[in-house]
PDB file of C-alpha atoms and ligand atoms in Angstrom:
ATOM      1  CA  MET A 127      30.052 -25.984 -17.409  1.00 94.00           C
ATOM      2  CA  LYS A 128      27.900 -23.096 -18.359  1.00 98.00           C
ATOM      3  CA  ILE A 129      29.820 -19.882 -19.001  1.00 98.00           C
ATOM      4  CA  GLY A 130      27.968 -16.581 -19.320  1.00 98.00           C
ATOM      5  CA  ILE A 131      29.792 -13.818 -20.868  1.00 98.00           C
ATOM      6  CA  VAL A 132      28.509 -10.083 -20.101  1.00 98.00           C
ATOM      7  CA  GLY A 133      29.456  -7.988 -23.089  1.00 98.00           C
ATOM      8  CA  GLY A 134      30.174 -11.145 -24.962  1.00 98.00           C
ATOM      9  CA  THR A 135      29.997  -9.352 -28.242  1.00 98.00           C
ATOM     10  CA  GLY A 136      33.199  -7.383 -27.817  1.00 98.00           C
ATOM     11  CA  GLY A 137      36.775  -8.175 -28.692  1.00 95.00           C
ATOM     12  CA  ILE A 138      37.669 -10.278 -25.394  1.00 96.00           C
ATOM     13  CA  GLY A 139      34.135 -11.793 -25.052  1.00 97.00           C
ATOM     14  CA  GLU A 140      33.862 -13.011 -28.704  1.00 97.00           C
ATOM     15  CA  GLY A 141      37.222 -14.497 -28.768  1.00 96.00           C
ATOM     16  CA  MET A 142      36.680 -16.227 -25.457  1.00 97.00           C
ATOM     17  CA  ALA A 143      33.459 -17.582 -26.757  1.00 97.00           C
ATOM     18  CA  LEU A 144      35.306 -19.148 -29.644  1.00 95.00           C
ATOM     19  CA  ARG A 145      37.852 -20.870 -27.499  1.00 96.00           C
ATOM     20  CA  LEU A 146      35.524 -22.150 -24.774  1.00 97.00           C
ATOM     21  CA  ALA A 147      32.417 -23.156 -26.947  1.00 97.00           C
ATOM     22  CA  PRO A 148      33.886 -26.480 -28.082  1.00 95.00           C
ATOM     23  CA  TYR A 149      34.141 -27.507 -24.468  1.00 94.00           C
ATOM     24  CA  HIS A 150      31.463 -25.666 -22.452  1.00 97.00           C
ATOM     25  CA  GLU A 151      28.194 -24.343 -22.911  1.00 98.00           C
ATOM     26  CA  VAL A 152      28.756 -20.401 -23.601  1.00 98.00           C
ATOM     27  CA  ILE A 153      26.032 -18.002 -23.315  1.00 98.00           C
ATOM     28  CA  ILE A 154      27.035 -14.675 -25.153  1.00 98.00           C
ATOM     29  CA  GLY A 155      25.428 -11.816 -23.140  1.00 98.00           C
ATOM     30  CA  SER A 156      24.665  -8.339 -24.530  1.00 98.00           C
ATOM     31  CA  ARG A 157      22.511  -5.203 -24.007  1.00 98.00           C
ATOM     32  CA  ASP A 158      21.045  -6.189 -27.280  1.00 98.00           C
ATOM     33  CA  VAL A 159      19.678  -9.749 -27.654  1.00 98.00           C
ATOM     34  CA  GLU A 160      19.858  -9.610 -31.617  1.00 98.00           C
ATOM     35  CA  LYS A 161      23.485  -8.712 -31.535  1.00 98.00           C
ATOM     36  CA  ALA A 162      24.031 -11.402 -29.031  1.00 98.00           C
ATOM     37  CA  CYS A 163      22.546 -14.057 -31.246  1.00 98.00           C
ATOM     38  CA  SER A 164      24.335 -12.797 -34.351  1.00 98.00           C
ATOM     39  CA  VAL A 165      27.590 -12.993 -32.635  1.00 98.00           C
ATOM     40  CA  SER A 166      26.776 -16.546 -31.365  1.00 98.00           C
ATOM     41  CA  GLU A 167      25.734 -17.565 -35.014  1.00 97.00           C
ATOM     42  CA  CYS A 168      29.068 -16.266 -36.286  1.00 96.00           C
ATOM     43  CA  THR A 169      30.932 -18.284 -33.520  1.00 96.00           C
ATOM     44  CA  MET A 170      28.988 -21.460 -34.422  1.00 96.00           C
ATOM     45  CA  ALA A 171      29.561 -20.949 -38.329  1.00 96.00           C
ATOM     46  CA  PHE A 172      33.449 -20.276 -37.457  1.00 94.00           C
ATOM     47  CA  LEU A 173      33.542 -23.595 -35.499  1.00 93.00           C
ATOM     48  CA  ASP A 174      31.677 -25.649 -37.987  1.00 94.00           C
ATOM     49  CA  GLU A 175      34.081 -24.413 -40.808  1.00 93.00           C
ATOM     50  CA  GLN A 176      36.729 -25.920 -38.556  1.00 90.00           C
ATOM     51  CA  ASP A 177      34.802 -29.071 -38.227  1.00 92.00           C
ATOM     52  CA  LYS A 178      34.309 -28.414 -34.631  1.00 91.00           C
ATOM     53  CA  VAL A 179      31.178 -28.762 -32.676  1.00 92.00           C
ATOM     54  CA  GLY A 180      30.396 -26.098 -30.053  1.00 94.00           C
ATOM     55  CA  ARG A 181      27.655 -24.929 -27.940  1.00 97.00           C
ATOM     56  CA  CYS A 182      27.075 -21.145 -27.910  1.00 98.00           C
ATOM     57  CA  ILE A 183      23.898 -19.084 -27.656  1.00 98.00           C
ATOM     58  CA  GLY A 184      23.204 -15.457 -27.488  1.00 98.00           C
ATOM     59  CA  MET A 185      21.123 -13.790 -24.845  1.00 98.00           C
ATOM     60  CA  CYS A 186      20.698 -10.483 -22.727  1.00 98.00           C
ATOM     61  CA  ASN A 187      23.449  -9.843 -20.099  1.00 98.00           C
ATOM     62  CA  GLN A 188      20.895 -10.758 -17.396  1.00 98.00           C
ATOM     63  CA  ASP A 189      20.319 -14.059 -18.907  1.00 98.00           C
ATOM     64  CA  ALA A 190      24.073 -14.735 -19.302  1.00 98.00           C
ATOM     65  CA  VAL A 191      24.375 -13.991 -15.495  1.00 98.00           C
ATOM     66  CA  ASP A 192      21.262 -16.212 -14.738  1.00 98.00           C
ATOM     67  CA  GLU A 193      22.438 -19.277 -16.853  1.00 98.00           C
ATOM     68  CA  GLY A 194      26.197 -19.210 -16.117  1.00 98.00           C
ATOM     69  CA  ASP A 195      27.897 -21.147 -13.482  1.00 97.00           C
ATOM     70  CA  ILE A 196      30.844 -18.768 -14.171  1.00 98.00           C
ATOM     71  CA  VAL A 197      30.188 -15.318 -15.314  1.00 98.00           C
ATOM     72  CA  ILE A 198      32.901 -13.291 -17.279  1.00 98.00           C
ATOM     73  CA  LEU A 199      32.489  -9.538 -17.073  1.00 98.00           C
ATOM     74  CA  ALA A 200      33.948  -8.632 -20.539  1.00 98.00           C
ATOM     75  CA  ILE A 201      33.013  -5.076 -20.537  1.00 98.00           C
ATOM     76  CA  PRO A 202      35.028  -1.808 -20.466  1.00 98.00           C
ATOM     77  CA  TYR A 203      35.906  -0.604 -17.114  1.00 98.00           C
ATOM     78  CA  ARG A 204      33.907   2.647 -17.680  1.00 98.00           C
ATOM     79  CA  PHE A 205      30.727   0.800 -17.793  1.00 98.00           C
ATOM     80  CA  VAL A 206      31.304  -1.683 -15.107  1.00 98.00           C
ATOM     81  CA  GLU A 207      29.361   0.367 -12.277  1.00 98.00           C
ATOM     82  CA  SER A 208      26.484   1.253 -14.500  1.00 98.00           C
ATOM     83  CA  THR A 209      26.204  -2.496 -15.857  1.00 98.00           C
ATOM     84  CA  LEU A 210      26.398  -4.029 -12.494  1.00 98.00           C
ATOM     85  CA  HIS A 211      23.746  -1.714 -11.016  1.00 98.00           C
ATOM     86  CA  GLU A 212      21.355  -3.276 -13.820  1.00 98.00           C
ATOM     87  CA  LEU A 213      22.109  -6.841 -13.165  1.00 98.00           C
ATOM     88  CA  THR A 214      21.120  -9.174 -10.336  1.00 98.00           C
ATOM     89  CA  GLY A 215      21.564 -12.767  -9.350  1.00 98.00           C
ATOM     90  CA  PHE A 216      25.386 -12.937  -8.774  1.00 98.00           C
ATOM     91  CA  GLU A 217      25.085 -14.699  -5.547  1.00 98.00           C
ATOM     92  CA  ASP A 218      27.177 -17.852  -5.209  1.00 97.00           C
ATOM     93  CA  LYS A 219      28.499 -17.302  -8.757  1.00 98.00           C
ATOM     94  CA  ILE A 220      32.124 -17.370  -9.781  1.00 98.00           C
ATOM     95  CA  VAL A 221      32.812 -13.890 -11.422  1.00 99.00           C
ATOM     96  CA  ILE A 222      35.911 -13.570 -13.633  1.00 99.00           C
ATOM     97  CA  SER A 223      37.036  -9.993 -14.075  1.00 99.00           C
ATOM     98  CA  PRO A 224      39.544  -9.438 -17.001  1.00 98.00           C
ATOM     99  CA  VAL A 225      38.812  -5.659 -16.540  1.00 98.00           C
ATOM    100  CA  ASN A 226      41.645  -3.283 -16.655  1.00 98.00           C
ATOM    101  CA  PRO A 227      41.209   0.355 -15.609  1.00 98.00           C
ATOM    102  CA  ILE A 228      43.528   1.963 -18.172  1.00 98.00           C
ATOM    103  CA  GLU A 229      43.872   5.675 -19.329  1.00 98.00           C
ATOM    104  CA  LYS A 230      45.845   6.960 -22.213  1.00 98.00           C
ATOM    105  CA  SER A 231      47.869  10.295 -22.474  1.00 97.00           C
ATOM    106  CA  ASP A 232      51.231  10.012 -24.263  1.00 97.00           C
ATOM    107  CA  ALA A 233      51.437   6.595 -23.056  1.00 98.00           C
ATOM    108  CA  PHE A 234      48.875   4.005 -21.415  1.00 98.00           C
ATOM    109  CA  TYR A 235      48.668   4.129 -17.498  1.00 98.00           C
ATOM    110  CA  TYR A 236      46.889   2.414 -14.731  1.00 98.00           C
ATOM    111  CA  ALA A 237      43.995   4.358 -13.466  1.00 98.00           C
ATOM    112  CA  PRO A 238      42.366   2.453 -10.514  1.00 98.00           C
ATOM    113  CA  PRO A 239      39.361   3.355  -8.572  1.00 98.00           C
ATOM    114  CA  ALA A 240      39.648   4.143  -4.775  1.00 98.00           C
ATOM    115  CA  GLU A 241      39.032   0.492  -3.825  1.00 98.00           C
ATOM    116  CA  GLY A 242      42.489  -0.205  -5.355  1.00 98.00           C
ATOM    117  CA  SER A 243      41.710  -2.284  -8.402  1.00 99.00           C
ATOM    118  CA  ALA A 244      38.702  -2.966 -10.824  1.00 99.00           C
ATOM    119  CA  ALA A 245      38.346  -6.327  -9.370  1.00 98.00           C
ATOM    120  CA  GLN A 246      38.005  -4.899  -5.879  1.00 98.00           C
ATOM    121  CA  LEU A 247      35.379  -2.339  -7.116  1.00 98.00           C
ATOM    122  CA  ILE A 248      33.480  -5.291  -8.673  1.00 98.00           C
ATOM    123  CA  ALA A 249      33.584  -7.194  -5.478  1.00 98.00           C
ATOM    124  CA  ARG A 250      32.273  -4.090  -3.666  1.00 98.00           C
ATOM    125  CA  LEU A 251      29.453  -3.690  -6.058  1.00 98.00           C
ATOM    126  CA  LEU A 252      28.337  -7.338  -6.202  1.00 98.00           C
ATOM    127  CA  PRO A 253      26.655  -9.306  -3.322  1.00 98.00           C
ATOM    128  CA  PRO A 254      29.123 -10.510  -0.795  1.00 96.00           C
ATOM    129  CA  ARG A 255      28.448 -14.119  -1.809  1.00 97.00           C
ATOM    130  CA  ALA A 256      29.649 -13.490  -5.370  1.00 98.00           C
ATOM    131  CA  LYS A 257      33.040 -15.013  -5.828  1.00 98.00           C
ATOM    132  CA  VAL A 258      35.213 -12.472  -7.849  1.00 98.00           C
ATOM    133  CA  VAL A 259      38.291 -13.851  -9.487  1.00 98.00           C
ATOM    134  CA  THR A 260      40.642 -11.902 -11.913  1.00 98.00           C
ATOM    135  CA  ALA A 261      41.888 -13.735 -15.037  1.00 98.00           C
ATOM    136  CA  PHE A 262      42.824 -13.012 -18.578  1.00 98.00           C
ATOM    137  CA  ASN A 263      43.684  -9.285 -17.743  1.00 98.00           C
ATOM    138  CA  ASN A 264      46.894  -9.563 -19.760  1.00 98.00           C
ATOM    139  CA  ILE A 265      45.946 -11.302 -23.050  1.00 98.00           C
ATOM    140  CA  ALA A 266      45.269  -9.187 -26.092  1.00 97.00           C
ATOM    141  CA  ALA A 267      41.913  -9.613 -27.606  1.00 97.00           C
ATOM    142  CA  ASN A 268      43.429 -10.220 -31.023  1.00 95.00           C
ATOM    143  CA  ARG A 269      45.046 -13.234 -29.779  1.00 95.00           C
ATOM    144  CA  TRP A 270      41.797 -14.957 -28.726  1.00 95.00           C
ATOM    145  CA  LYS A 271      40.254 -14.528 -32.235  1.00 91.00           C
ATOM    146  CA  ASP A 272      41.672 -17.568 -34.005  1.00 86.00           C
ATOM    147  CA  PRO A 273      41.575 -20.760 -32.281  1.00 85.00           C
ATOM    148  CA  ALA A 274      44.334 -22.210 -34.384  1.00 85.00           C
ATOM    149  CA  ASP A 275      46.604 -19.627 -32.733  1.00 90.00           C
ATOM    150  CA  GLU A 276      48.274 -21.088 -29.751  1.00 94.00           C
ATOM    151  CA  LEU A 277      47.887 -19.090 -26.586  1.00 96.00           C
ATOM    152  CA  ASP A 278      51.189 -19.616 -25.098  1.00 96.00           C
ATOM    153  CA  TYR A 279      50.897 -17.230 -22.130  1.00 98.00           C
ATOM    154  CA  SER A 280      50.761 -17.280 -18.210  1.00 98.00           C
ATOM    155  CA  VAL A 281      47.525 -16.141 -16.654  1.00 98.00           C
ATOM    156  CA  ALA A 282      47.853 -14.590 -13.018  1.00 98.00           C
ATOM    157  CA  VAL A 283      44.782 -15.333 -10.864  1.00 98.00           C
ATOM    158  CA  CYS A 284      43.769 -13.334  -7.863  1.00 98.00           C
ATOM    159  CA  GLY A 285      40.879 -14.106  -5.462  1.00 98.00           C
ATOM    160  CA  ASP A 286      39.588 -14.653  -2.157  1.00 98.00           C
ATOM    161  CA  ASP A 287      37.687 -17.872  -2.373  1.00 98.00           C
ATOM    162  CA  ASP A 288      40.129 -20.731  -2.935  1.00 98.00           C
ATOM    163  CA  ASP A 289      37.588 -23.053  -4.451  1.00 98.00           C
ATOM    164  CA  ALA A 290      36.602 -20.577  -6.825  1.00 98.00           C
ATOM    165  CA  LYS A 291      40.170 -19.743  -7.705  1.00 98.00           C
ATOM    166  CA  ALA A 292      40.938 -23.329  -8.194  1.00 98.00           C
ATOM    167  CA  GLU A 293      38.006 -23.848 -10.481  1.00 98.00           C
ATOM    168  CA  VAL A 294      39.086 -20.748 -12.815  1.00 98.00           C
ATOM    169  CA  MET A 295      42.632 -22.042 -12.833  1.00 98.00           C
ATOM    170  CA  GLN A 296      41.439 -25.356 -14.008  1.00 98.00           C
ATOM    171  CA  LEU A 297      39.235 -23.712 -16.608  1.00 98.00           C
ATOM    172  CA  ILE A 298      42.318 -21.624 -17.773  1.00 98.00           C
ATOM    173  CA  ASN A 299      44.547 -24.709 -18.184  1.00 97.00           C
ATOM    174  CA  THR A 300      42.109 -26.258 -20.631  1.00 95.00           C
ATOM    175  CA  ILE A 301      42.350 -23.282 -22.984  1.00 96.00           C
ATOM    176  CA  SER A 302      44.991 -23.685 -25.589  1.00 95.00           C
ATOM    177  CA  LYS A 303      48.511 -23.568 -23.952  1.00 97.00           C
ATOM    178  CA  LEU A 304      47.446 -21.253 -21.197  1.00 98.00           C
ATOM    179  CA  CYS A 305      49.027 -21.802 -17.915  1.00 98.00           C
ATOM    180  CA  ALA A 306      47.345 -20.568 -14.705  1.00 98.00           C
ATOM    181  CA  PHE A 307      49.233 -19.200 -11.673  1.00 98.00           C
ATOM    182  CA  ASP A 308      47.898 -18.206  -8.293  1.00 98.00           C
ATOM    183  CA  ALA A 309      48.733 -14.572  -7.821  1.00 98.00           C
ATOM    184  CA  GLY A 310      47.202 -14.311  -4.211  1.00 98.00           C
ATOM    185  CA  PRO A 311      44.234 -12.648  -2.779  1.00 98.00           C
ATOM    186  CA  LEU A 312      41.897 -10.225  -4.655  1.00 98.00           C
ATOM    187  CA  ARG A 313      43.700  -7.216  -3.156  1.00 98.00           C
ATOM    188  CA  MET A 314      46.725  -8.120  -5.181  1.00 98.00           C
ATOM    189  CA  ALA A 315      44.568  -7.628  -8.409  1.00 98.00           C
ATOM    190  CA  SER A 316      46.088  -4.100  -9.029  1.00 98.00           C
ATOM    191  CA  ILE A 317      49.265  -5.793  -9.653  1.00 98.00           C
ATOM    192  CA  VAL A 318      47.976  -7.942 -12.259  1.00 98.00           C
ATOM    193  CA  GLU A 319      45.742  -5.276 -13.892  1.00 98.00           C
ATOM    194  CA  SER A 320      48.685  -2.851 -13.820  1.00 98.00           C
ATOM    195  CA  ILE A 321      50.749  -5.184 -16.067  1.00 98.00           C
ATOM    196  CA  THR A 322      48.466  -4.448 -19.057  1.00 98.00           C
ATOM    197  CA  PRO A 323      49.366  -0.889 -19.547  1.00 98.00           C
ATOM    198  CA  LEU A 324      53.053  -1.892 -19.340  1.00 98.00           C
ATOM    199  CA  LEU A 325      52.455  -4.491 -22.168  1.00 98.00           C
ATOM    200  CA  LEU A 326      50.550  -1.874 -24.326  1.00 98.00           C
ATOM    201  CA  ASN A 327      53.400   0.708 -23.670  1.00 98.00           C
ATOM    202  CA  LEU A 328      56.122  -1.932 -24.738  1.00 98.00           C
ATOM    203  CA  ALA A 329      54.066  -2.858 -27.881  1.00 98.00           C
ATOM    204  CA  ARG A 330      53.460   0.870 -28.820  1.00 97.00           C
ATOM    205  CA  PHE A 331      57.204   2.167 -28.064  1.00 98.00           C
ATOM    206  CA  ASN A 332      58.895  -1.013 -29.641  1.00 98.00           C
ATOM    207  CA  GLN A 333      56.672  -1.579 -32.512  1.00 98.00           C
ATOM    208  CA  MET A 334      55.394  -4.947 -31.244  1.00 97.00           C
ATOM    209  CA  LYS A 335      52.063  -6.567 -31.554  1.00 95.00           C
ATOM    210  CA  ASP A 336      49.969  -8.268 -28.790  1.00 94.00           C
ATOM    211  CA  VAL A 337      52.779  -8.417 -26.034  1.00 97.00           C
ATOM    212  CA  GLY A 338      51.966 -11.080 -23.513  1.00 97.00           C
ATOM    213  CA  ILE A 339      53.612 -12.464 -20.372  1.00 97.00           C
ATOM    214  CA  ARG A 340      54.885 -15.956 -19.559  1.00 97.00           C
ATOM    215  CA  PHE A 341      56.231 -16.918 -16.067  1.00 97.00           C
ATOM    216  CA  VAL A 342      59.092 -19.576 -16.076  1.00 93.00           C
TER     217      VAL A 342
HETATM  218  N1  NAP B   7      40.787  -5.548 -25.577  1.00 62.97           N
HETATM  219  C1  NAP B   7      41.817  -6.266 -25.118  1.00 62.97           C
HETATM  220  O1  NAP B   7      42.999  -6.477 -25.697  1.00 62.97           O
HETATM  221  C2  NAP B   7      41.747  -6.717 -23.477  1.00 62.97           C
HETATM  222  C3  NAP B   7      42.716  -7.391 -23.036  1.00 62.97           C
HETATM  223  C4  NAP B   7      42.826  -7.810 -21.665  1.00 62.97           C
HETATM  224  C5  NAP B   7      41.599  -7.261 -20.797  1.00 62.97           C
HETATM  225  N2  NAP B   7      40.829  -6.553 -21.648  1.00 62.97           N
HETATM  226  C6  NAP B   7      39.578  -6.241 -20.752  1.00 62.97           C
HETATM  227  O2  NAP B   7      38.307  -6.847 -21.092  1.00 62.97           O
HETATM  228  C7  NAP B   7      37.314  -6.006 -20.943  1.00 62.97           C
HETATM  229  C8  NAP B   7      36.495  -6.059 -22.289  1.00 62.97           C
HETATM  230  O3  NAP B   7      37.409  -5.457 -23.350  1.00 62.97           O
HETATM  231  P1  NAP B   7      36.888  -5.351 -24.856  1.00 62.97           P
HETATM  232  O4  NAP B   7      37.924  -4.805 -25.566  1.00 62.97           O
HETATM  233  O5  NAP B   7      36.274  -6.763 -25.259  1.00 62.97           O
HETATM  234  O6  NAP B   7      35.731  -4.272 -24.771  1.00 62.97           O
HETATM  235  P2  NAP B   7      35.003  -3.731 -25.845  1.00 62.97           P
HETATM  236  O7  NAP B   7      35.034  -4.601 -27.028  1.00 62.97           O
HETATM  237  O8  NAP B   7      34.933  -2.348 -26.103  1.00 62.97           O
HETATM  238  O9  NAP B   7      33.333  -3.971 -25.249  1.00 62.97           O
HETATM  239  C9  NAP B   7      32.872  -5.112 -24.819  1.00 62.97           C
HETATM  240  C10 NAP B   7      31.399  -4.951 -24.807  1.00 62.97           C
HETATM  241  O10 NAP B   7      30.967  -4.102 -23.842  1.00 62.97           O
HETATM  242  C11 NAP B   7      29.636  -3.744 -24.085  1.00 62.97           C
HETATM  243  N3  NAP B   7      29.426  -2.347 -23.842  1.00 62.97           N
HETATM  244  C12 NAP B   7      29.871  -1.157 -24.768  1.00 62.97           C
HETATM  245  N4  NAP B   7      29.359  -0.016 -24.278  1.00 62.97           N
HETATM  246  C13 NAP B   7      28.664  -0.475 -23.091  1.00 62.97           C
HETATM  247  C14 NAP B   7      28.056   0.287 -22.043  1.00 62.97           C
HETATM  248  N5  NAP B   7      27.783   1.588 -22.208  1.00 62.97           N
HETATM  249  N6  NAP B   7      27.231  -0.272 -21.039  1.00 62.97           N
HETATM  250  C15 NAP B   7      27.445  -1.683 -21.129  1.00 62.97           C
HETATM  251  N7  NAP B   7      28.131  -2.385 -21.874  1.00 62.97           N
HETATM  252  C16 NAP B   7      28.742  -1.828 -22.842  1.00 62.97           C
HETATM  253  C17 NAP B   7      29.407  -4.088 -25.573  1.00 62.97           C
HETATM  254  O11 NAP B   7      28.398  -5.139 -25.662  1.00 62.97           O
HETATM  255  P3  NAP B   7      26.943  -4.903 -26.201  1.00 62.97           P
HETATM  256  O12 NAP B   7      26.973  -3.591 -26.900  1.00 62.97           O
HETATM  257  O13 NAP B   7      26.594  -6.117 -26.951  1.00 62.97           O
HETATM  258  O14 NAP B   7      26.132  -4.714 -24.856  1.00 62.97           O
HETATM  259  C18 NAP B   7      30.714  -4.385 -26.023  1.00 62.97           C
HETATM  260  O15 NAP B   7      30.744  -5.516 -26.993  1.00 62.97           O
HETATM  261  C19 NAP B   7      37.762  -4.532 -20.603  1.00 62.97           C
HETATM  262  O16 NAP B   7      37.458  -4.347 -19.228  1.00 62.97           O
HETATM  263  C20 NAP B   7      39.241  -4.782 -20.914  1.00 62.97           C
HETATM  264  O17 NAP B   7      39.849  -3.942 -19.887  1.00 62.97           O
HETATM  265  C21 NAP B   7      40.651  -6.194 -22.764  1.00 62.97           C
END
């Protein structure tokens, strides 16, 4: 499977590329092709050090969309609208949103758009045939970075296209010890996204690191 990561040079994108490249063809997207190539070279070098074989290349964000069967939008919430206005070709693609609209004052809080959630905003901005699915919203970027570090988390998945959701859940279940759970239609995405400021506040006020969730 080909997985394009828009903003694949960031904390989440780079870590996901490391985890996915041994099993899939990963296209790290960026606004800057040189930056994307440099991150993909680092990813390949890191895997090589671990005697793993991977497939990862760097391209511009538009090529990551065009090439990917699945496209992950690994960009900060505040740049979602401007980025999606510049990109085309999402028709019939599965689009994964790990995006959380979070703001910070004396604590982290959920600050969703009028649509109800970042995922619903993304669905509105994309063509109707794009299949938007939320996933990976509640896993800290730090935890993705070392493939030797087991990811023993649950991943809540929302989406309106059952086949797309099933495909994303299958993908999730191949990564480390992640376990996917169906969290309902896309209009439930706000519940999943809003867990993240809770996790950040728990970490901050209890001197914890990279707090995650597991449903048992
Ligand atoms: N960080 C976490 O622990 C975490 C956990 C769960 C979910 N998330 C979600 O995952 C998403 C990515 O988080 P992140 O921490 O990986 O973000 P990030 O590192 O801050 O940024 C990701 C990438 O976004 C691109 N970017 C920066 N400014 C931009 C702009 N003005 N326009 C378009 N693209 C821009 C950059 O890529 P280029 O410069 O290469 O274009 C950057 O590498 C966010 O929506 C976040 O809510 C994050």
